[in-house]
Short mmCIF file of C-alpha atoms and ligand atoms in Angstrom, two decimals:
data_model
loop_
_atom_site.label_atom_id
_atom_site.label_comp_id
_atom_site.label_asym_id
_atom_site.label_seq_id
_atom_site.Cartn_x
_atom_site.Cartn_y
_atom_site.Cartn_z
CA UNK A 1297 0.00 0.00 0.00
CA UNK A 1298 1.90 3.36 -0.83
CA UNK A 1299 0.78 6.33 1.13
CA UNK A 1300 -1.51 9.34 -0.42
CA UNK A 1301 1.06 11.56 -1.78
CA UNK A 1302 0.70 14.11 -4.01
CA UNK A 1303 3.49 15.15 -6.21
CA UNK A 1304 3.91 18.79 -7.35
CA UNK A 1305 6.41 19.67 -10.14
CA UNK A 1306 7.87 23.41 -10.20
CA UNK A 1307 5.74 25.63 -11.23
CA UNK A 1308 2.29 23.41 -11.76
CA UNK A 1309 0.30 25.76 -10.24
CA UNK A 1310 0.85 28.14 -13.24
CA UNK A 1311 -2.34 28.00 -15.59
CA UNK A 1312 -2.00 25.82 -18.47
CA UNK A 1313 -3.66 26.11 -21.88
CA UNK A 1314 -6.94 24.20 -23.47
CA UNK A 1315 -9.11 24.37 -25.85
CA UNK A 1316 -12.24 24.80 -24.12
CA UNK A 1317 -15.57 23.75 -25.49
CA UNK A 1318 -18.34 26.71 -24.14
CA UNK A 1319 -21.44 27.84 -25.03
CA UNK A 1320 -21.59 30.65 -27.39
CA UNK A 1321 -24.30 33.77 -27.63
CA UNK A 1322 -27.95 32.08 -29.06
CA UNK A 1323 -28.19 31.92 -33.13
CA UNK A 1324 -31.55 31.91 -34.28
CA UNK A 1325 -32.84 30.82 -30.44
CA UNK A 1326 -30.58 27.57 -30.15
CA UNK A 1327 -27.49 27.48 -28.33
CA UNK A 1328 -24.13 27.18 -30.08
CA UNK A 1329 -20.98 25.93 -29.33
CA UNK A 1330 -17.57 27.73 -29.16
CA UNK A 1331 -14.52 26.45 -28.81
CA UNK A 1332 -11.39 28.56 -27.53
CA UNK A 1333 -7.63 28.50 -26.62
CA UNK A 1334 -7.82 29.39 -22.90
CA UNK A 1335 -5.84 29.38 -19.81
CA UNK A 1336 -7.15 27.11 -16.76
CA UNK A 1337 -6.34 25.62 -14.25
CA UNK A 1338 -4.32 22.88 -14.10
CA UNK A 1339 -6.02 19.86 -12.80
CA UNK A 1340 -4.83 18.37 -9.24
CA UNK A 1341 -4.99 14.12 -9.07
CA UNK A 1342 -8.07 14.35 -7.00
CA UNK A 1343 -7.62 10.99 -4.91
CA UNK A 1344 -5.65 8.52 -4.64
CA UNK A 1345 -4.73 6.71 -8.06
CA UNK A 1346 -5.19 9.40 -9.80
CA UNK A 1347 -2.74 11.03 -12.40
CA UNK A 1348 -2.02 13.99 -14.45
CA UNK A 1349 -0.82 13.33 -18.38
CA UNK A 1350 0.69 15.63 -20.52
CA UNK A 1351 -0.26 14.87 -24.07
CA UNK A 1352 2.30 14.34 -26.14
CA UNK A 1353 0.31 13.80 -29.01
CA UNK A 1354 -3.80 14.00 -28.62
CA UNK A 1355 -6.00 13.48 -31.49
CA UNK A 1356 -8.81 14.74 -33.42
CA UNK A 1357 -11.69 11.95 -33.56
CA UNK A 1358 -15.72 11.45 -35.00
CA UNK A 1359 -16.82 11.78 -31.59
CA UNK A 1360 -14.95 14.95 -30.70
CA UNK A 1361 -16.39 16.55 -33.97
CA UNK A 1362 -19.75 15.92 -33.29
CA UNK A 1363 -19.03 17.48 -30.35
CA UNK A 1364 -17.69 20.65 -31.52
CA UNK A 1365 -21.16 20.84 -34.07
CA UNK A 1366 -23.58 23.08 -32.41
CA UNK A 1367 -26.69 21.15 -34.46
CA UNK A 1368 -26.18 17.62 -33.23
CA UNK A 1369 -27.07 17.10 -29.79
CA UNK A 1370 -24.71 15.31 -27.19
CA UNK A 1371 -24.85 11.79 -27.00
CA UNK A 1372 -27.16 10.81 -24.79
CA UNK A 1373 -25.39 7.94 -22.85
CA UNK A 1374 -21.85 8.54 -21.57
CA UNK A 1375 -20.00 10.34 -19.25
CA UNK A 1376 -21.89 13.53 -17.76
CA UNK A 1377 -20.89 15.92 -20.41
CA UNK A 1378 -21.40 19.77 -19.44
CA UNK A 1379 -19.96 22.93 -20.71
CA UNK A 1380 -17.83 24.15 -20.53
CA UNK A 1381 -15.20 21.21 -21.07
CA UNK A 1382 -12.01 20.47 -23.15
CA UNK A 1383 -12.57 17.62 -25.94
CA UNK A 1384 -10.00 15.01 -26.46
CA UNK A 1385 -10.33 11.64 -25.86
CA UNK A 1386 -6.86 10.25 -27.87
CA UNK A 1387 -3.87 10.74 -25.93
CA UNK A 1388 -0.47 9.42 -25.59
CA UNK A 1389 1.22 11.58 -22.88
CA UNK A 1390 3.91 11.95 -20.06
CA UNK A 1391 2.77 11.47 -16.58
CA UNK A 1392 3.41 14.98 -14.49
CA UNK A 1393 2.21 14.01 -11.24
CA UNK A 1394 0.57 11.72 -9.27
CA UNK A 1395 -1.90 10.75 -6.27
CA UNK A 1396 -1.08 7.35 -4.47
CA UNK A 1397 -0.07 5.46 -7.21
CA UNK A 1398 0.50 1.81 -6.93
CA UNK A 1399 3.23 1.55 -10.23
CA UNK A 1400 2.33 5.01 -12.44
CA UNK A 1401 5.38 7.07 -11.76
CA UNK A 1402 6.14 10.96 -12.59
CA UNK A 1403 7.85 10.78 -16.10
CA UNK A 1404 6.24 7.64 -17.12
CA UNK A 1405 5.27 7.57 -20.63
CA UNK A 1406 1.49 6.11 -21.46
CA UNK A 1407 -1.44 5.72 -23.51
CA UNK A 1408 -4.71 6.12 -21.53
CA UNK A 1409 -7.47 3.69 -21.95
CA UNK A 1410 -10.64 6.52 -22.05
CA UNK A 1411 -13.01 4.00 -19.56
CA UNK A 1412 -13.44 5.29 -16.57
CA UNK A 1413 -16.00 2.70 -14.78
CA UNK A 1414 -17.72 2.95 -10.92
CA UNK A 1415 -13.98 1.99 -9.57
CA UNK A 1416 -12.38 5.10 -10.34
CA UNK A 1417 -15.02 7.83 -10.11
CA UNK A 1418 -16.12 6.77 -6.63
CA UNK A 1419 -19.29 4.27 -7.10
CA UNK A 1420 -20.21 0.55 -5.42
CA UNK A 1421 -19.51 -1.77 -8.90
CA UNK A 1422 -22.63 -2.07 -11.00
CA UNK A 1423 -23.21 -4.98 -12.93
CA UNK A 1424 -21.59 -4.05 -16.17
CA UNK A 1425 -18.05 -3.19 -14.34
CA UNK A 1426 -18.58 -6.10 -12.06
CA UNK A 1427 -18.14 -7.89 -15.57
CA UNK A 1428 -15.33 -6.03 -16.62
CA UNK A 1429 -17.25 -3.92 -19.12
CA UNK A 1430 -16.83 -0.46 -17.57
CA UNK A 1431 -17.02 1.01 -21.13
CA UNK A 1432 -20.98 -0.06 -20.93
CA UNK A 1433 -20.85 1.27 -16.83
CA UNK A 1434 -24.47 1.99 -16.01
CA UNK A 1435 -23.53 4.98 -14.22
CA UNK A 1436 -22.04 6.61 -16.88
CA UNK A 1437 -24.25 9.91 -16.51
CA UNK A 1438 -24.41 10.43 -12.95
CA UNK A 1439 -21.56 12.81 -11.29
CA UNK A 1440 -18.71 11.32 -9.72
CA UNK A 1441 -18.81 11.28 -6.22
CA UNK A 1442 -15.43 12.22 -6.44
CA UNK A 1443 -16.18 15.21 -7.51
CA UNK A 1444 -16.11 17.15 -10.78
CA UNK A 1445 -12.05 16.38 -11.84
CA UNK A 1446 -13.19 12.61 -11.90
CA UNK A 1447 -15.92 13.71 -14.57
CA UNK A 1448 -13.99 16.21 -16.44
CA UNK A 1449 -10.47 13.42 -16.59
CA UNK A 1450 -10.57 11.22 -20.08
CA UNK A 1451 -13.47 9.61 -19.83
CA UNK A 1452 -15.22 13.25 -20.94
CA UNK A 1453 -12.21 14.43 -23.17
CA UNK A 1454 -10.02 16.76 -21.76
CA UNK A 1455 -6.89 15.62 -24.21
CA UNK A 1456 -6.80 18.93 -26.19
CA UNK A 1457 -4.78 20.70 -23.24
CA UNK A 1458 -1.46 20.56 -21.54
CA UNK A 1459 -2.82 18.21 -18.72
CA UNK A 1460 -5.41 15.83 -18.63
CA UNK A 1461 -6.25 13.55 -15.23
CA UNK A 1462 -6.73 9.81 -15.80
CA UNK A 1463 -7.10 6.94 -13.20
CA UNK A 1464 -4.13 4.50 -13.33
CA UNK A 1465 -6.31 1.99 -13.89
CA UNK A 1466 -6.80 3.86 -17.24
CA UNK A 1467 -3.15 3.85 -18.09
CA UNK A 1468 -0.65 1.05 -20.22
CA UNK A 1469 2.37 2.20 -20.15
CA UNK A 1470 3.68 3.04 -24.13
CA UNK A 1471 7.35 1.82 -23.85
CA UNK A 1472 8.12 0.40 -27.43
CA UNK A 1473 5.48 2.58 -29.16
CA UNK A 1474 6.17 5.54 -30.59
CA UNK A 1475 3.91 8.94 -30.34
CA UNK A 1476 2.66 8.55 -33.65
CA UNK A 1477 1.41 5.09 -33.48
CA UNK A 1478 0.38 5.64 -29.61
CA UNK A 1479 -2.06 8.24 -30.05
CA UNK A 1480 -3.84 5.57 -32.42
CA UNK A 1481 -4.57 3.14 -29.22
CA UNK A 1482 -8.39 4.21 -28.86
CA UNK A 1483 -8.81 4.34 -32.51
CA UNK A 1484 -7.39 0.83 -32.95
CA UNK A 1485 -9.18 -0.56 -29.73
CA UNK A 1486 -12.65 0.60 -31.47
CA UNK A 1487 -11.33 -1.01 -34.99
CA UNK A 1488 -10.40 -4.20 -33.16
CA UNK A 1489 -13.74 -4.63 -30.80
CA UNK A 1490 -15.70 -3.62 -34.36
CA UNK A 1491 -13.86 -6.71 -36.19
CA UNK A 1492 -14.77 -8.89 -33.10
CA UNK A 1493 -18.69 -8.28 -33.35
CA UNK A 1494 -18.33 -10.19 -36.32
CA UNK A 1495 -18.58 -13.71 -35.53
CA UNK A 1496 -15.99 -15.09 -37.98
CA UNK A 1497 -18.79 -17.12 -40.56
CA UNK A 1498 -17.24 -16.73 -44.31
CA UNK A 1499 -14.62 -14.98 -45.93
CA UNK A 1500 -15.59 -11.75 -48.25
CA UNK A 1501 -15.48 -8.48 -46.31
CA UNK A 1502 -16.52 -5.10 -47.33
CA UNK A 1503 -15.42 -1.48 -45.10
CA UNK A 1504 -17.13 1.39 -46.03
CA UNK A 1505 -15.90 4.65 -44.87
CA UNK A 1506 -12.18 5.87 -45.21
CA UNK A 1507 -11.04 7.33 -42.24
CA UNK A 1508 -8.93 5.95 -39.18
CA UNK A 1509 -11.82 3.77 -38.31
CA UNK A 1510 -11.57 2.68 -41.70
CA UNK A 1511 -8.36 2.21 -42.16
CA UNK A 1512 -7.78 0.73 -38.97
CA UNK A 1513 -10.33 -1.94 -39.42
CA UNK A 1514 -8.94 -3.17 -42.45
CA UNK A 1515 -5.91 -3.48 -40.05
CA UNK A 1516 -7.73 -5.29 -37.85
CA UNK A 1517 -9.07 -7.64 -40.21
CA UNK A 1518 -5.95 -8.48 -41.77
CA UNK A 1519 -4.35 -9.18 -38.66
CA UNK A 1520 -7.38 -11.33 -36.96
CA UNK A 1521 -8.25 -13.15 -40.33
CA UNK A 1522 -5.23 -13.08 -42.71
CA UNK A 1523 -7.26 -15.21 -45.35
CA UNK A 1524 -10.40 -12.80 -45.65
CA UNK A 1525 -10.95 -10.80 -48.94
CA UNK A 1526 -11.86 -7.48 -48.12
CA UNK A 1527 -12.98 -4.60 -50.17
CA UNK A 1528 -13.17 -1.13 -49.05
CA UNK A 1529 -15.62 0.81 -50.68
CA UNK A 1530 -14.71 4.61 -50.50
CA UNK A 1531 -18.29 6.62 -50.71
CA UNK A 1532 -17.06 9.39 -53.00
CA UNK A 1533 -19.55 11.70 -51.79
CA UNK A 1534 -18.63 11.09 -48.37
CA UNK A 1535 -20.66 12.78 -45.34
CA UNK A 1536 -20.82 16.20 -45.94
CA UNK A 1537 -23.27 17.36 -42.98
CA UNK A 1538 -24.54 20.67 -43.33
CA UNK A 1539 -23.35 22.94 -40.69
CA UNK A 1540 -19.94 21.67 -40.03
CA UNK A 1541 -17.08 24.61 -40.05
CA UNK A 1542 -15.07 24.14 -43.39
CA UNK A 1543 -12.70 26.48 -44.42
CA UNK A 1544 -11.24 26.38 -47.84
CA UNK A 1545 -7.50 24.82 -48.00
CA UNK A 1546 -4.59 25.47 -50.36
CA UNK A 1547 -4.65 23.07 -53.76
CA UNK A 1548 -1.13 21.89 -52.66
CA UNK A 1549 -2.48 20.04 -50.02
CA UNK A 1550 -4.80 17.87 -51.74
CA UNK A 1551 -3.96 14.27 -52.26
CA UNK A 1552 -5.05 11.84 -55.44
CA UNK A 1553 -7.43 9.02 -54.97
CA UNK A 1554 -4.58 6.91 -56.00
CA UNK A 1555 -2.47 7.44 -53.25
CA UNK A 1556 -5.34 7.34 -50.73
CA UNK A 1557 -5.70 3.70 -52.14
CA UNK A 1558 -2.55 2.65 -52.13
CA UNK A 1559 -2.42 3.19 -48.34
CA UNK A 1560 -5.17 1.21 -47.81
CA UNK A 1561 -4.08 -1.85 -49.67
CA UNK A 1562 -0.68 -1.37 -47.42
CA UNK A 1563 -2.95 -1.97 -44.42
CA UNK A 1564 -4.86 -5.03 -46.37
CA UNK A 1565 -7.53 -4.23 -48.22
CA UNK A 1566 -7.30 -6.50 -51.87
CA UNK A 1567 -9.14 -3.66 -53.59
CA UNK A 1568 -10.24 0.09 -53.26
CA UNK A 1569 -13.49 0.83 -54.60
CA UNK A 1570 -15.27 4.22 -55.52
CA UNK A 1571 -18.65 4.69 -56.88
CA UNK A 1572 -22.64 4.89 -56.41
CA UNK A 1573 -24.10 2.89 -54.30
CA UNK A 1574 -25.69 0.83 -57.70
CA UNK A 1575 -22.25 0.59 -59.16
CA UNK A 1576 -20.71 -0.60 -55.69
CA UNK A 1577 -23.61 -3.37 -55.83
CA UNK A 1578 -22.93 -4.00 -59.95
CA UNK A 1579 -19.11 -4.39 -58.97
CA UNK A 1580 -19.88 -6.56 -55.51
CA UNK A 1581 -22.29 -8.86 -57.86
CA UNK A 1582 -19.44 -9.67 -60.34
CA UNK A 1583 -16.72 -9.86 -58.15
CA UNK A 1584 -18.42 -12.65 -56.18
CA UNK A 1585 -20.33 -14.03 -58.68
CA UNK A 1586 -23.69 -12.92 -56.99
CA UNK A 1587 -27.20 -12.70 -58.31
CA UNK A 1588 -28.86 -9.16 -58.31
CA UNK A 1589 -32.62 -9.17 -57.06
CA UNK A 1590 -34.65 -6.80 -57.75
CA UNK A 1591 -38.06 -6.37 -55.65
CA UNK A 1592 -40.54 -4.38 -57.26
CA UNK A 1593 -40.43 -0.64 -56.75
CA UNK A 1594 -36.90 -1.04 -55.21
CA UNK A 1595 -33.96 1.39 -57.23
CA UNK A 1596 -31.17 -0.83 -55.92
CA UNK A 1597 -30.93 -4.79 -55.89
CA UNK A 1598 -30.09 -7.29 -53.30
CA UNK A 1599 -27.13 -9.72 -53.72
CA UNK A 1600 -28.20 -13.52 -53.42
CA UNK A 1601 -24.91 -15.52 -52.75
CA UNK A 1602 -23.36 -11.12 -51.45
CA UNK A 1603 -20.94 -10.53 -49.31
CA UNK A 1604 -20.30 -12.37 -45.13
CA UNK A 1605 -19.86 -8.87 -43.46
CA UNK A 1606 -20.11 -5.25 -44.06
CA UNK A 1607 -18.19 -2.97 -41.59
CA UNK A 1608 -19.80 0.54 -41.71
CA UNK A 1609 -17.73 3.04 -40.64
CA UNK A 1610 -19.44 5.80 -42.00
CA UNK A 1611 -22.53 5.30 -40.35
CA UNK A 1612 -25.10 7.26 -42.84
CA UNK A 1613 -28.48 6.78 -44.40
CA UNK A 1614 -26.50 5.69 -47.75
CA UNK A 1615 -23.89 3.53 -46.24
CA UNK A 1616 -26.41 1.75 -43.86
CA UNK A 1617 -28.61 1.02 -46.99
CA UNK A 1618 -25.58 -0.02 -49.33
CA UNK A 1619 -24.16 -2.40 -46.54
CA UNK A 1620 -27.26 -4.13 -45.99
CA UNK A 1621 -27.75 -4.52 -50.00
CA UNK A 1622 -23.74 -6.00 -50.23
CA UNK A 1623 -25.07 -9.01 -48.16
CA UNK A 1624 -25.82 -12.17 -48.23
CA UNK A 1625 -28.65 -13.88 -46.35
CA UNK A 1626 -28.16 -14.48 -42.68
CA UNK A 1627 -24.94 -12.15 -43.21
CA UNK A 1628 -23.68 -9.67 -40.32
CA UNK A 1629 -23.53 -5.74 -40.51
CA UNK A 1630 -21.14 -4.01 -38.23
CA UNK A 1631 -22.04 -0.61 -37.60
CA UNK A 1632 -18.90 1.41 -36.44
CA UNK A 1633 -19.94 4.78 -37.56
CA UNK A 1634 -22.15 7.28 -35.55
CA UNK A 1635 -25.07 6.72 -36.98
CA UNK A 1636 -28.13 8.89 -36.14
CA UNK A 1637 -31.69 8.26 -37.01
CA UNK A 1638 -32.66 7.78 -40.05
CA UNK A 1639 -35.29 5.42 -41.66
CA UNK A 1640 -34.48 2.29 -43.17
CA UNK A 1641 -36.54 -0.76 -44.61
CA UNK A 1642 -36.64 -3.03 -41.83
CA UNK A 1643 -38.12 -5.90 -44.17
CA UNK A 1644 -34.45 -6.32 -45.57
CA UNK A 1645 -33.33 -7.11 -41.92
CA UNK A 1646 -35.91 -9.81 -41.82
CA UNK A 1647 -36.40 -11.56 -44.56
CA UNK A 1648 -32.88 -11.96 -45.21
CA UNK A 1649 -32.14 -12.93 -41.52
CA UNK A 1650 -29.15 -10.36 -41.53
CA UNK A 1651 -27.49 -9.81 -37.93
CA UNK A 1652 -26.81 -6.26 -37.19
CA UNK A 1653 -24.34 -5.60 -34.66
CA UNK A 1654 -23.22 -2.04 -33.08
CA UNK A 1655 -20.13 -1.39 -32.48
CA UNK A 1656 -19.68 1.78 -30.08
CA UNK A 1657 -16.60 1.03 -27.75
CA UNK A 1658 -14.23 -1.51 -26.45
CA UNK A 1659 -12.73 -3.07 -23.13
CA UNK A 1660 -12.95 -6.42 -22.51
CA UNK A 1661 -13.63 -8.70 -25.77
CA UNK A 1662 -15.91 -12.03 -25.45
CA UNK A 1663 -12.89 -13.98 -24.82
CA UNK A 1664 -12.16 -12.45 -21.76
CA UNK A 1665 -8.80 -10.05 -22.84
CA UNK A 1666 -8.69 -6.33 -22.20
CA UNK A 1667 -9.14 -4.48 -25.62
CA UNK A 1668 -5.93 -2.26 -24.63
CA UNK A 1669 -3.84 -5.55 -24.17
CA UNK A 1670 -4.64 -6.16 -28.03
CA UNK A 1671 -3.89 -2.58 -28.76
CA UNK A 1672 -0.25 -2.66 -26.84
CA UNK A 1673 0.71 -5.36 -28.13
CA UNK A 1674 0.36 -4.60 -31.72
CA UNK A 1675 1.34 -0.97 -31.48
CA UNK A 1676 4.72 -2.70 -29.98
CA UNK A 1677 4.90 -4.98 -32.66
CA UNK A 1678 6.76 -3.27 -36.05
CA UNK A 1679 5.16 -5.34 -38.49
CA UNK A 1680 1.96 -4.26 -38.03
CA UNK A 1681 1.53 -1.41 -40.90
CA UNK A 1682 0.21 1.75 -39.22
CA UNK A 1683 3.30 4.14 -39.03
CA UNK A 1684 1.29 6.20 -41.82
CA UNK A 1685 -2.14 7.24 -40.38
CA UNK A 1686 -1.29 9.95 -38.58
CA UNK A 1687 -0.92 12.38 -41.32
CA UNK A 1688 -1.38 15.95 -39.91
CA UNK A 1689 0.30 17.47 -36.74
CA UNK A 1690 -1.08 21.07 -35.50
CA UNK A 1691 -0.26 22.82 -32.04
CA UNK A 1692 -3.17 23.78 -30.14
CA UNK A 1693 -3.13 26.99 -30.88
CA UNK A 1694 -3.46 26.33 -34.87
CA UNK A 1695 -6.55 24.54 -33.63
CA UNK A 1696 -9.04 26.43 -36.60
CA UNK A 1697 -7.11 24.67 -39.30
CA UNK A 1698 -6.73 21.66 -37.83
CA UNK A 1699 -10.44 20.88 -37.17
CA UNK A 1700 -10.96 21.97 -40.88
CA UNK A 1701 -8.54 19.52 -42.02
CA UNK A 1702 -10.34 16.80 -39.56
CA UNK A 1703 -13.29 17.58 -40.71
CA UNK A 1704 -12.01 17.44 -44.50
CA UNK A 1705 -10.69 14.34 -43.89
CA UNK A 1706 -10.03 12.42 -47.16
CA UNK A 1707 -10.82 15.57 -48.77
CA UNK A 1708 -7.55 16.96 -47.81
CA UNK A 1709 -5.37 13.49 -47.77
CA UNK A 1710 -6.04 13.36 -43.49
CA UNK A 1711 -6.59 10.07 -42.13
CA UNK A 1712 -5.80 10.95 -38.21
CA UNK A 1713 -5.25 14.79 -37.66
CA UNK A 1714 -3.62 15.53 -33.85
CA UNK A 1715 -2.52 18.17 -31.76
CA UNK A 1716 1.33 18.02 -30.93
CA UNK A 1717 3.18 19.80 -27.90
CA UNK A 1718 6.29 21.09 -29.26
CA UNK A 1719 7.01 22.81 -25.94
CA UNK A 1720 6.55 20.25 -23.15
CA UNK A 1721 9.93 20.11 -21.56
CA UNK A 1722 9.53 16.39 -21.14
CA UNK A 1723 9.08 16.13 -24.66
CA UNK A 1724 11.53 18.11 -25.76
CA UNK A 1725 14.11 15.89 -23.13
CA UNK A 1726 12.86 12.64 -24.84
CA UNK A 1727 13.56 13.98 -28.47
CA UNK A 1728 16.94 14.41 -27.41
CA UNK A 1729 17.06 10.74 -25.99
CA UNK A 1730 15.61 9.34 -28.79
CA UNK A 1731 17.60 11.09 -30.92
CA UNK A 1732 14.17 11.43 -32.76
CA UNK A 1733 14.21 14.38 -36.26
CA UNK A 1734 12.52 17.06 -35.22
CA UNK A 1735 10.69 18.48 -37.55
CA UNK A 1736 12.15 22.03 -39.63
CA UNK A 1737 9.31 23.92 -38.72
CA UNK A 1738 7.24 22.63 -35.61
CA UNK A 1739 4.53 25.28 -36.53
CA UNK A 1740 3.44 23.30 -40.15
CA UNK A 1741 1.51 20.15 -40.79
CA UNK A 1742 3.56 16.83 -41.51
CA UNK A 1743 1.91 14.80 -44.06
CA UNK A 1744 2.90 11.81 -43.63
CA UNK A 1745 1.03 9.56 -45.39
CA UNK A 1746 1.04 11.64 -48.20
CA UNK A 1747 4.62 12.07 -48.96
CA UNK A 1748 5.12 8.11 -48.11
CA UNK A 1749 2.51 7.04 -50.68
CA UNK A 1750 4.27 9.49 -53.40
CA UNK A 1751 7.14 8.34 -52.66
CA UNK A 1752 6.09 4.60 -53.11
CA UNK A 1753 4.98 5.80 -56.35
CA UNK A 1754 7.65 7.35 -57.66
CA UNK A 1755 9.59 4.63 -56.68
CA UNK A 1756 7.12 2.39 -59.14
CA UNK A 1757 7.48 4.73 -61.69
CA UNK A 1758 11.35 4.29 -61.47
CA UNK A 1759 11.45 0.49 -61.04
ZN1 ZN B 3285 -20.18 0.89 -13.47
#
C-alpha cells in the first residue's frame, strides 16, 4: 500500500492552456458551441490513483467533432458531459504528477485507456463493471462522487490541453510505441472490438468509410483473419453534414485518390473501390459471382450468394442502406460509424435474416482479454503497418485549421489529424534521448502519409 502523496512539479500551479468547449451567444434561439484556446487551471490528481498526463500527441476523432457541431445534440449515454469542457479523448502523454499510485510514476510515458468505470469515479460496482465492461458502466451519466475532476479526466475528453487527469487503472504504459502510433490506441481498440462483433462465418469483407476507423479496421481484419478478402468501398460523396465549419484549403495540399488507395491496400484491403451505391452493388455482384434481385419498386438490388460482413464506418443513411444490400442472407452488418436516425426498410433485416451488430466502444472482448492488451501489443509490434495514419500534426493553438482539415478528412489526404506539444519540456528531453528528427518547422503540418505514398509511387514509376 503506498501512502496518499501528491506530487507537485515546479511551477504546476501556473495556468496551463486548453481548448475549451463553451457555449456561445444564441443563433436563431438555439445554443451554439464555441470552442477557444484558454488558460485554466491545471487539474490536481483528485484521490488517490489518480494522475495527471501531458499529451504528447492528442487526437482529433468522430466523436470529438460531433461534439464541436452546435446542431447535433450530445450523445445521450456517456459520461456527464457539461460545458464548458475540453474535448479530447486520444492521448499518448507523459505522466506529471501523481496521487497514491500503486506503479504510475512521474515521467512515465502512457497511452490512456478513455473508460473510466464505478472503480475510479467513486461508485459501489454495477453490474456491467462487475463484468469487466466499464465502457458499458451503467452509471455513466451520474456525477462522480469524487467530484467534478473525476468527470472532467478522459473519460469526458479533456486531451486537447497541456494536462489531462486519468485513473491508473486507465493507463498502459507506451514503452516500445512511438507517439505517432500511440495516439492511435483508442482508434485501434474501437477497430479491433468492431472486427470482433463479427462472428468469424465466411470470408468476403466489405469497409465502407475511409477514415482511421476505416483504415484501422482493415488493419484489424488483416491481422485477426489473414485469409479474408476485403474490399473497401470509398463513398465518393462522403458525409458532408450541413453545418460543419469548413474552411477552404490550399490546392497543394490535396492528395489523389490513387495514393489514398494505395495506403489502404498497405494496411490489407485486396481492392479500393469508388462509386454509387448501384455501381458498388454492380461491382460486388461480379466480383463474387452474386445474383442481383430486384423487388418491385426497389432502385437498388439485393445480392443472393453477397458478401459475409459489411463494416460501416461511416454510419449514414447511404452507407447503412448499401451495406445491408452487399449481403448475403443471414450475413452480419457491423455498424462502427455514428449513426443517427434515419429510416431504413426493416423488411431487408428480416427476410434476409441479416445480424446487425453495433459497435460503439471496447474493453474487454468475449474472450475475456482487455481491448488495450490487443492494442499494446500490436502498437509494440513493427510489423503491423500503421506508421502512416497519422498524417497531420497542429499545435493547439493552430486549432481552426486543424479541425478543418479533420473535418475534410479524405478531402484533404487526413486520415488521423492531432494536436502536438512542441514545448513540453519532457518532450523536448525525450527527443533528445531518442535522438528522434525534429521536424524544420514545428509550426506546419507533416503529411505523412502523403509524402510516403508518393514516394512509393515514384519509386514504381522508377522500377
Ligand atoms: Zn459501473
Amino acid at each position: 500500500m503506498t501512502t496518499n502523496t501528491l506530487t507537485v512539479l515546479d511551477g504546476s500551479d501556473a495556468p496551463m492552456r486548453a481548448l475549451v468547449l463553451d457555449s456561445a451567444a444564441a443563433r436563431r434561439g438555439a445554443a451554439t458551441r464555441r470552442l477557444d484556446l484558454r488558460d485554466i487551471a491545471r487539474p490536481v490528481p483528485p484521490a488517490p490513483g489518480w494522475v495527471l498526463v501531458r499529451p504528447s500527441l492528442a487526437g482529433i476523432s468522430a466523436r470529438d467533432l460531433a461534439l464541436l457541431d452546435s446542431d447535433q445534440t450530445l450523445p445521450p449515454v456517456g459520461a456527464p458531459r457539461r460545458l464548458p469542457m475540453v474535448p479530447g479523448g486520444e492521448v499518448v502523454g507523459v505522466i506529471e504528477a501523481v496521487n497514491g499510485t500503486r506503479w504510475a510514476q512521474e515521467g512515465q510515458r502512457v497511452l490512456v485507456e478513455p473508460n473510466a468505470g464505478c472503480l475510479v469515479r467513486g461508485f459501489p460496482s454495477c453490474s456491467r463493471c462487475a463484468a469487466g465492461e466499464a465502457e458499458l458502466c451503467e452509471n455513466r451519466d451520474r456525477r462522480s462522487l469524487i467530484g467534478p475532476a473525476a468527470d472532467g479526466g478522459l473519460a469526458g475528453g479533456g486531451g486537447w490541453s497541456e494536462g489531462v487527469l486519468a485513473h491508473e487503472e486507465m493507463l498502459i504504459p507506451a514503452d516500445g510505441i512511438s507517439d505517432q502510433r500511440g495516439v492511435l490506441g483508442v482508434s485501434l481498440a474501437s477497430a479491433i472490438h468492431a472486427v470482433l462483433r463479427w462472428g468469424r462465418r465466411g470470408e468476403r469483407v466489405a469497409v465502407i468509410g475511409s477514415g482511421t476507423t476505416t483504415s484501422l479496421v482493415v488493419a484489424a481484419l488483416r491481422r485477426l483473419h489473414p485469409d479474408v478478402d476485403i474490399t473497401v468501398m470509398v463513398d465518393a460523396r462522403g458525409p458532408q453534414r450541413e453545418g460543419r465549419r469548413r474552411r477552404k484549403l490550399p490546392a497543394h495540399l490535396a492528395v489523389d485518390e490513387r495514393s489514398i488507395a494505395l495506403a489502404l491496400e498497405d494496411l490489407g484491403a485486396a481492392r479500393v473501390w469508388r462509386g454509387s451505391p448501384a455501381q458498388l452493388i454492380d461491382r460486388t455482384a461480379d466480383l463474387v459471382g452474386a445474383r442481383r434481385r430486384r423487388s418491385e419498386g426497389d432502385a437498388l438490388p439485393v445480392l443472393d450468394r453477397g458478401l459475409d460482413a459489411v463494416f460501416d464506418c461511416r454510419g449514414t443513411a447511404a452507407s447503412v442502406t448499401l451495406g445491408m444490400r452487399l449481403l448475403r442472407s443471414a450475413g452480419t452488418m457491423v455498424v462502427a460509424g455514428r449513426a443517427g436516425r434515419f429510416e431504413l426498410d426493416w423488411a431487408a433485416v428480416w427476410s434476409r435474416e441479416l445480424v446487425i451488430a453495433g459497435s460503439g466502444g471496447f474493453g474487454r472482448e468475449p474472450a475475456g482479454w482487455r481491448t488495450f492488451a490487443a492494442v499494446r501489443e500490436w502498437l509494440t509490434d513493427p510489423a503491423f503497418p500503421v506508421d502512416g495514419l497519422v498524417t497531420h500534426r497542429f499545435p493547439l493553438d493552430a486549432f481552426d485549421i486543424a479541425l478543418a482539415t479533420a473535418a475534410a478528412g479524405e478531402a484533404m489526404g487526413a486520415v488521423k489529424v492531432v494536436f502536438e506539444d512542441p514545448l513540453s519540456p519532457l518532450r523536448q528531453r525525450r527527443l533528445a534521448v531518442d535522438n528522434e528528427v525534429p521536424m524544420d518547422d514545428p509550426t506546419s503540418p507533416v503529411l505523412l502519409a502523403t509524402t510516403a505514398a508518393r514516394a512509393r509511387r515514384s519509386d514504381e514509376v522508377h522500377s
